[in-house]
PDB file of C-alpha atoms in Angstrom:
ATOM      1  CA  MET T   1     -11.328 -19.240  18.010  1.00  0.00           C
ATOM      2  CA  ASP T   2     -11.277 -16.276  20.410  1.00  0.00           C
ATOM      3  CA  TYR T   3      -8.515 -13.696  20.082  1.00  0.00           C
ATOM      4  CA  GLN T   4      -7.271 -10.744  22.081  1.00  0.00           C
ATOM      5  CA  ILE T   5      -6.232  -7.862  19.860  1.00  0.00           C
ATOM      6  CA  THR T   6      -3.952  -5.080  21.047  1.00  0.00           C
ATOM      7  CA  ILE T   7      -3.105  -2.054  18.900  1.00  0.00           C
ATOM      8  CA  ASN T   8       0.365  -1.009  19.975  1.00  0.00           C
ATOM      9  CA  ARG T   9       1.033   1.782  17.510  1.00  0.00           C
ATOM     10  CA  THR T  10      -0.526   3.414  14.464  1.00  0.00           C
ATOM     11  CA  ASN T  11       1.471   5.648  12.169  1.00  0.00           C
ATOM     12  CA  THR T  12       0.588   7.635   9.059  1.00  0.00           C
ATOM     13  CA  VAL T  13       3.284   7.971   6.386  1.00  0.00           C
ATOM     14  CA  ASP T  14       3.454   9.608   2.985  1.00  0.00           C
ATOM     15  CA  GLU T  15       6.210   7.393   1.669  1.00  0.00           C
ATOM     16  CA  VAL T  16       7.793   3.978   2.108  1.00  0.00           C
ATOM     17  CA  GLU T  17      11.370   4.555   0.963  1.00  0.00           C
ATOM     18  CA  GLU T  18      12.402   0.930   1.383  1.00  0.00           C
ATOM     19  CA  TYR T  19       9.885  -0.051  -1.302  1.00  0.00           C
ATOM     20  CA  TRP T  20      12.327   1.252  -3.924  1.00  0.00           C
ATOM     21  CA  THR T  21      15.559  -0.729  -4.189  1.00  0.00           C
ATOM     22  CA  ASN T  22      18.899   0.447  -5.514  1.00  0.00           C
ATOM     23  CA  GLU T  23      18.227  -1.737  -8.550  1.00  0.00           C
ATOM     24  CA  ASP T  24      14.983   0.177  -9.124  1.00  0.00           C
ATOM     25  CA  TYR T  25      16.794   3.492  -8.900  1.00  0.00           C
ATOM     26  CA  ILE T  26      19.478   2.382 -11.357  1.00  0.00           C
ATOM     27  CA  GLU T  27      16.939   1.122 -13.893  1.00  0.00           C
ATOM     28  CA  LEU T  28      14.845   4.275 -13.551  1.00  0.00           C
ATOM     29  CA  LEU T  29      17.887   6.510 -13.908  1.00  0.00           C
ATOM     30  CA  GLU T  30      18.646   4.797 -17.204  1.00  0.00           C
ATOM     31  CA  LYS T  31      15.067   5.369 -18.341  1.00  0.00           C
ATOM     32  CA  PHE T  32      15.447   9.048 -17.437  1.00  0.00           C
ATOM     33  CA  ASP T  33      18.611   9.273 -19.566  1.00  0.00           C
ATOM     34  CA  TYR T  34      21.125   9.384 -16.734  1.00  0.00           C
ATOM     35  CA  PRO T  35      24.363   7.723 -17.910  1.00  0.00           C
ATOM     36  CA  ASP T  36      26.440   5.315 -15.847  1.00  0.00           C
ATOM     37  CA  ALA T  37      23.901   5.048 -13.043  1.00  0.00           C
ATOM     38  CA  ALA T  38      25.343   1.705 -11.985  1.00  0.00           C
ATOM     39  CA  ASP T  39      28.649   3.390 -11.127  1.00  0.00           C
ATOM     40  CA  ALA T  40      27.095   5.911  -8.739  1.00  0.00           C
ATOM     41  CA  GLU T  41      27.329   5.616  -4.965  1.00  0.00           C
ATOM     42  CA  PRO T  42      24.242   3.763  -3.697  1.00  0.00           C
ATOM     43  CA  SER T  43      23.547   6.475  -1.131  1.00  0.00           C
ATOM     44  CA  THR T  44      23.221   9.065  -3.916  1.00  0.00           C
ATOM     45  CA  LEU T  45      20.912   7.127  -6.248  1.00  0.00           C
ATOM     46  CA  ARG T  46      17.644   8.542  -4.936  1.00  0.00           C
ATOM     47  CA  GLU T  47      18.871  12.137  -5.134  1.00  0.00           C
ATOM     48  CA  LEU T  48      20.261  11.529  -8.622  1.00  0.00           C
ATOM     49  CA  LEU T  49      16.917  10.117  -9.726  1.00  0.00           C
ATOM     50  CA  PHE T  50      15.094  13.208  -8.477  1.00  0.00           C
ATOM     51  CA  MET T  51      17.532  15.383 -10.414  1.00  0.00           C
ATOM     52  CA  ALA T  52      17.075  13.313 -13.558  1.00  0.00           C
ATOM     53  CA  ILE T  53      13.287  13.327 -13.234  1.00  0.00           C
ATOM     54  CA  SER T  54      13.263  17.133 -12.918  1.00  0.00           C
ATOM     55  CA  ASP T  55      14.497  17.395 -16.517  1.00  0.00           C
ATOM     56  CA  PHE T  56      11.239  15.822 -17.701  1.00  0.00           C
ATOM     57  CA  GLU T  57       7.719  17.197 -17.787  1.00  0.00           C
ATOM     58  CA  ALA T  58       5.769  15.790 -14.857  1.00  0.00           C
ATOM     59  CA  ARG T  59       3.285  13.960 -17.069  1.00  0.00           C
ATOM     60  CA  ASP T  60       6.065  12.351 -19.121  1.00  0.00           C
ATOM     61  CA  ALA T  61       7.771  11.255 -15.906  1.00  0.00           C
ATOM     62  CA  ALA T  62       4.506   9.712 -14.725  1.00  0.00           C
ATOM     63  CA  VAL T  63       4.286   7.687 -17.935  1.00  0.00           C
ATOM     64  CA  VAL T  64       7.838   6.385 -17.440  1.00  0.00           C
ATOM     65  CA  MET T  65       7.096   5.388 -13.841  1.00  0.00           C
ATOM     66  CA  LEU T  66       3.799   3.714 -14.715  1.00  0.00           C
ATOM     67  CA  GLU T  67       5.351   1.776 -17.584  1.00  0.00           C
ATOM     68  CA  TYR T  68       8.190   0.653 -15.328  1.00  0.00           C
ATOM     69  CA  LYS T  69       5.959  -0.757 -12.607  1.00  0.00           C
ATOM     70  CA  LEU T  70       2.673  -1.535 -14.334  1.00  0.00           C
ATOM     71  CA  ALA T  71       3.394  -2.394 -17.964  1.00  0.00           C
ATOM     72  CA  GLU T  72       2.167  -5.944 -17.370  1.00  0.00           C
ATOM     73  CA  ASP T  73      -1.078  -4.748 -15.775  1.00  0.00           C
ATOM     74  CA  LEU T  74      -2.075  -1.775 -17.925  1.00  0.00           C
ATOM     75  CA  ASN T  75      -2.189  -1.086 -21.640  1.00  0.00           C
ATOM     76  CA  GLU T  76      -0.811   2.041 -23.260  1.00  0.00           C
ATOM     77  CA  GLY T  77      -4.149   3.826 -23.236  1.00  0.00           C
ATOM     78  CA  GLN T  78      -4.704   3.138 -19.549  1.00  0.00           C
ATOM     79  CA  ILE T  79      -1.221   4.392 -18.699  1.00  0.00           C
ATOM     80  CA  GLN T  80      -1.813   7.588 -20.656  1.00  0.00           C
ATOM     81  CA  GLN T  81      -5.139   8.137 -18.913  1.00  0.00           C
ATOM     82  CA  ILE T  82      -3.731   7.528 -15.442  1.00  0.00           C
ATOM     83  CA  SER T  83      -0.769   9.825 -16.121  1.00  0.00           C
ATOM     84  CA  ASN T  84      -3.294  12.609 -16.761  1.00  0.00           C
ATOM     85  CA  ASP T  85      -5.586  11.742 -13.858  1.00  0.00           C
ATOM     86  CA  MET T  86      -2.705  11.678 -11.360  1.00  0.00           C
ATOM     87  CA  PHE T  87      -2.542  15.488 -11.388  1.00  0.00           C
ATOM     88  CA  LEU T  88      -6.161  15.857 -10.359  1.00  0.00           C
ATOM     89  CA  ASP T  89      -7.018  12.910  -8.130  1.00  0.00           C
ATOM     90  CA  LYS T  90      -5.475  10.365  -5.818  1.00  0.00           C
ATOM     91  CA  VAL T  91      -5.582   7.602  -8.403  1.00  0.00           C
ATOM     92  CA  CYS T  92      -4.010   5.219  -5.896  1.00  0.00           C
ATOM     93  CA  GLU T  93      -7.239   5.488  -3.892  1.00  0.00           C
ATOM     94  CA  GLU T  94      -9.806   5.774  -6.655  1.00  0.00           C
ATOM     95  CA  TYR T  95      -8.649   3.383  -9.377  1.00  0.00           C
ATOM     96  CA  PRO T  96     -11.296   0.642  -9.733  1.00  0.00           C
ATOM     97  CA  GLU T  97      -8.778  -2.229  -9.625  1.00  0.00           C
ATOM     98  CA  ILE T  98      -7.790  -2.187  -5.962  1.00  0.00           C
ATOM     99  CA  GLY T  99      -5.044  -4.706  -6.646  1.00  0.00           C
ATOM    100  CA  LEU T 100      -3.074  -1.855  -8.263  1.00  0.00           C
ATOM    101  CA  HIS T 101      -3.538   0.638  -5.418  1.00  0.00           C
ATOM    102  CA  ALA T 102      -0.305  -0.208  -3.624  1.00  0.00           C
ATOM    103  CA  LYS T 103       1.932   0.183  -6.687  1.00  0.00           C
ATOM    104  CA  LEU T 104       0.093   3.343  -7.694  1.00  0.00           C
ATOM    105  CA  PHE T 105       0.666   4.746  -4.207  1.00  0.00           C
ATOM    106  CA  HIS T 106       4.410   4.145  -4.346  1.00  0.00           C
ATOM    107  CA  ILE T 107       4.637   5.651  -7.833  1.00  0.00           C
ATOM    108  CA  ASN T 108       2.514   8.650  -6.882  1.00  0.00           C
ATOM    109  CA  GLN T 109       4.509   9.408  -3.762  1.00  0.00           C
ATOM    110  CA  LEU T 110       7.881   9.194  -5.458  1.00  0.00           C
ATOM    111  CA  LEU T 111       6.617  11.669  -8.053  1.00  0.00           C
ATOM    112  CA  PHE T 112       5.075  13.814  -5.300  1.00  0.00           C
ATOM    113  CA  LYS T 113       8.479  14.079  -3.628  1.00  0.00           C
ATOM    114  CA  ALA T 114      10.387  14.590  -6.871  1.00  0.00           C
ATOM    115  CA  TYR T 115       8.122  17.409  -8.042  1.00  0.00           C
ATOM    116  CA  ASN T 116       7.618  19.062  -4.643  1.00  0.00           C
ATOM    117  CA  GLY T 117       3.872  18.576  -4.472  1.00  0.00           C
ATOM    118  CA  THR T 118       2.791  18.777  -8.115  1.00  0.00           C
ATOM    119  CA  PHE T 119       0.976  15.477  -7.589  1.00  0.00           C
ATOM    120  CA  PRO T 120      -1.669  14.997  -4.864  1.00  0.00           C
ATOM    121  CA  ASN T 121      -0.293  13.694  -1.584  1.00  0.00           C
ATOM    122  CA  ALA T 122      -1.557  10.268  -0.528  1.00  0.00           C
ATOM    123  CA  LYS T 123      -0.952   8.535   2.793  1.00  0.00           C
ATOM    124  CA  ALA T 124      -0.466   5.014   4.056  1.00  0.00           C
ATOM    125  CA  THR T 125      -1.277   3.646   7.501  1.00  0.00           C
ATOM    126  CA  ILE T 126       1.105   1.351   9.360  1.00  0.00           C
ATOM    127  CA  ILE T 127      -0.322  -0.573  12.307  1.00  0.00           C
ATOM    128  CA  GLU T 128       1.711  -2.490  14.864  1.00  0.00           C
ATOM    129  CA  CYS T 129      -0.506  -4.894  16.758  1.00  0.00           C
ATOM    130  CA  SER T 130      -0.668  -8.223  18.527  1.00  0.00           C
ATOM    131  CA  LEU T 131      -3.255 -10.858  17.596  1.00  0.00           C
ATOM    132  CA  ALA T 132      -3.114 -13.500  20.295  1.00  0.00           C
ATOM    133  CA  PRO T 133      -5.454 -16.490  20.627  1.00  0.00           C
ATOM    134  CA  ALA T 134      -7.122 -16.758  24.014  1.00  0.00           C
ATOM    135  CA  GLU T 135      -5.962 -20.368  24.275  1.00  0.00           C
ATOM    136  CA  GLY T 136      -2.974 -22.048  22.689  1.00  0.00           C
ATOM    137  CA  LYS T 137      -0.871 -20.255  20.106  1.00  0.00           C
ATOM    138  CA  ASN T 138      -0.782 -19.454  16.430  1.00  0.00           C
ATOM    139  CA  GLU T 139       1.126 -22.173  14.626  1.00  0.00           C
ATOM    140  CA  ASN T 140       0.918 -20.345  11.298  1.00  0.00           C
ATOM    141  CA  GLU T 141       0.944 -16.751  10.135  1.00  0.00           C
ATOM    142  CA  LEU T 142      -2.540 -15.293   9.908  1.00  0.00           C
ATOM    143  CA  THR T 143      -3.838 -14.487   6.451  1.00  0.00           C
ATOM    144  CA  LYS T 144      -4.749 -10.949   5.449  1.00  0.00           C
ATOM    145  CA  GLU T 145      -8.391 -12.012   5.466  1.00  0.00           C
ATOM    146  CA  SER T 146      -8.137 -13.296   9.045  1.00  0.00           C
ATOM    147  CA  ILE T 147      -6.343 -10.145  10.200  1.00  0.00           C
ATOM    148  CA  LEU T 148      -9.021  -7.841   8.806  1.00  0.00           C
ATOM    149  CA  LYS T 149     -11.809  -9.888  10.363  1.00  0.00           C
ATOM    150  CA  LEU T 150     -10.059  -9.748  13.733  1.00  0.00           C
ATOM    151  CA  LEU T 151      -9.662  -5.966  13.504  1.00  0.00           C
ATOM    152  CA  ASN T 152     -13.373  -5.483  12.871  1.00  0.00           C
ATOM    153  CA  ASN T 153     -14.407  -4.848  16.485  1.00  0.00           C
ATOM    154  CA  GLY T 154     -11.796  -2.135  16.904  1.00  0.00           C
ATOM    155  CA  LEU T 155     -12.840  -0.096  13.865  1.00  0.00           C
ATOM    156  CA  SER T 156     -15.308   2.747  13.672  1.00  0.00           C
ATOM    157  CA  GLY T 157     -18.640   2.026  12.026  1.00  0.00           C
ATOM    158  CA  SER T 158     -17.792   4.680   9.432  1.00  0.00           C
ATOM    159  CA  ASN T 159     -14.656   2.835   8.308  1.00  0.00           C
ATOM    160  CA  LEU T 160     -14.727   2.282   4.545  1.00  0.00           C
ATOM    161  CA  ILE T 161     -13.857  -1.418   4.747  1.00  0.00           C
ATOM    162  CA  LYS T 162     -16.737  -2.077   7.125  1.00  0.00           C
ATOM    163  CA  ARG T 163     -19.139  -0.076   4.970  1.00  0.00           C
ATOM    164  CA  LEU T 164     -18.183  -1.747   1.695  1.00  0.00           C
ATOM    165  CA  PHE T 165     -17.555  -5.271   2.993  1.00  0.00           C
ATOM    166  CA  ASP T 166     -19.846  -5.568   5.993  1.00  0.00           C
ATOM    167  CA  SER T 167     -20.703  -9.245   5.611  1.00  0.00           C
ATOM    168  CA  GLN T 168     -17.130 -10.239   4.808  1.00  0.00           C
ATOM    169  CA  MET T 169     -15.848  -8.438   7.902  1.00  0.00           C
ATOM    170  CA  SER T 170     -18.495  -9.526  10.381  1.00  0.00           C
ATOM    171  CA  GLU T 171     -19.706 -12.898   9.127  1.00  0.00           C
ATOM    172  CA  ASN T 172     -18.230 -16.257   8.217  1.00  0.00           C
ATOM    173  CA  ALA T 173     -17.865 -15.285   4.550  1.00  0.00           C
ATOM    174  CA  PRO T 174     -14.896 -15.393   2.151  1.00  0.00           C
ATOM    175  CA  PHE T 175     -13.057 -12.098   1.809  1.00  0.00           C
ATOM    176  CA  PRO T 176     -10.674 -12.290  -1.187  1.00  0.00           C
ATOM    177  CA  GLU T 177     -10.470  -8.483  -1.425  1.00  0.00           C
ATOM    178  CA  ALA T 178      -8.433  -8.519   1.790  1.00  0.00           C
ATOM    179  CA  GLU T 179      -5.364  -9.507  -0.242  1.00  0.00           C
ATOM    180  CA  ASP T 180      -5.443  -6.117  -1.967  1.00  0.00           C
ATOM    181  CA  ILE T 181      -6.728  -4.004   0.925  1.00  0.00           C
ATOM    182  CA  LEU T 182      -3.765  -4.915   3.129  1.00  0.00           C
ATOM    183  CA  TRP T 183      -0.625  -4.064   1.184  1.00  0.00           C
ATOM    184  CA  ASP T 184       1.915  -5.721   3.410  1.00  0.00           C
ATOM    185  CA  VAL T 185       1.945  -7.923   6.518  1.00  0.00           C
ATOM    186  CA  LYS T 186       5.038  -8.831   8.527  1.00  0.00           C
ATOM    187  CA  THR T 187       5.462 -11.013  11.601  1.00  0.00           C
ATOM    188  CA  THR T 188       8.290 -12.945  13.216  1.00  0.00           C
ATOM    189  CA  ASP T 189       6.262 -14.880  15.783  1.00  0.00           C
ATOM    190  CA  ASN T 190       2.706 -15.177  14.371  1.00  0.00           C
ATOM    191  CA  VAL T 191       1.438 -12.929  17.188  1.00  0.00           C
ATOM    192  CA  ASN T 192       2.991  -9.501  16.689  1.00  0.00           C
ATOM    193  CA  TYR T 193       2.203  -8.016  13.292  1.00  0.00           C
ATOM    194  CA  THR T 194       3.113  -4.927  11.308  1.00  0.00           C
ATOM    195  CA  ILE T 195       0.420  -4.146   8.776  1.00  0.00           C
ATOM    196  CA  MET T 196       0.432  -1.609   5.955  1.00  0.00           C
ATOM    197  CA  THR T 197      -2.602  -0.336   4.111  1.00  0.00           C
ATOM    198  CA  SER T 198      -3.860   2.863   2.521  1.00  0.00           C
ATOM    199  CA  GLU T 199      -5.169   5.651   4.726  1.00  0.00           C
ATOM    200  CA  TYR T 200      -8.102   5.499   2.325  1.00  0.00           C
ATOM    201  CA  TRP T 201      -8.992   2.076   3.702  1.00  0.00           C
ATOM    202  CA  MET T 202      -8.009   2.565   7.319  1.00  0.00           C
ATOM    203  CA  SER T 203      -6.919   5.811   8.971  1.00  0.00           C
ATOM    204  CA  LYS T 204      -5.682   6.367  12.514  1.00  0.00           C
ATOM    205  CA  ASP T 205      -9.090   7.848  13.358  1.00  0.00           C
ATOM    206  CA  ASP T 206     -10.831   4.660  12.205  1.00  0.00           C
ATOM    207  CA  ILE T 207      -9.208   2.728  15.051  1.00  0.00           C
ATOM    208  CA  ILE T 208     -11.394   3.437  18.075  1.00  0.00           C
ATOM    209  CA  ALA T 209     -10.078   0.840  20.544  1.00  0.00           C
ATOM    210  CA  SER T 210      -6.588  -0.177  21.598  1.00  0.00           C
ATOM    211  CA  GLU T 211      -7.633  -3.503  23.137  1.00  0.00           C
ATOM    212  CA  PHE T 212     -10.586  -5.633  22.112  1.00  0.00           C
ATOM    213  CA  GLY T 213     -11.654  -9.184  21.448  1.00  0.00           C
ATOM    214  CA  GLY T 214     -12.384 -10.962  18.216  1.00  0.00           C
ATOM    215  CA  VAL T 215     -13.573 -14.329  17.003  1.00  0.00           C
ATOM    216  CA  LEU T 216     -12.036 -16.021  14.010  1.00  0.00           C
ATOM    217  CA  GLU T 217     -13.935 -18.676  12.123  1.00  0.00           C
ATOM    218  CA  ILE T 218     -12.963 -20.537   8.978  1.00  0.00           C
ATOM    219  CA  ALA T 219     -14.740 -18.992   6.008  1.00  0.00           C
ATOM    220  CA  VAL T 220     -16.953 -21.303   3.989  1.00  0.00           C
ATOM    221  CA  ASP T 221     -17.053 -20.814   0.235  1.00  0.00           C
ATOM    222  CA  ALA T 222     -20.528 -20.326  -1.156  1.00  0.00           C
ATOM    223  CA  GLU T 223     -21.709 -23.113  -3.357  1.00  0.00           C
TER     224      GLU T 223
END
């Protein structure tokens, strides 16, 4: 099926505040030994958390954050290793399991803000675009795999996704990694989409066209 793709806006951010809920803040405050967090005004929870975190060594705070969000994905040794690596590298870009990149980004950036730059600063890219079929309309929300394939013609040849997953992006091949490359996809009408990913995967400079065409085919699993 032929599509017309329009990139309406691309924004680079170093934090997604709405990722963290008031419930998260309350639970984290308790882990950082702040009493009666549940009784605090919701609007003050983030500031209180930063104050509580500042009483801890940065590495110890990283361990607490990693255990809170990734205890089911990482063992104790991995958490200890990542808590050390986070001072030197953007672990949320370099960790081999890309399915953990999004959570690592949110953890890293909260710590980056709390410690005024002690941790490396990572970025996310938010793209607002329309993906409209040339004929008819989208009855269902596009998958992350379909969205990435449709964006292919508008991306620079040096884009990391295109370099690492050339056949998946340009051919009728399954692309399961798309689920982890795109962190979040929102749409209300199956045409206009807001997409979030890491700047590591797709920066503003990677998008070289604002309007372009694309063809979407159904991927066939290899036998």
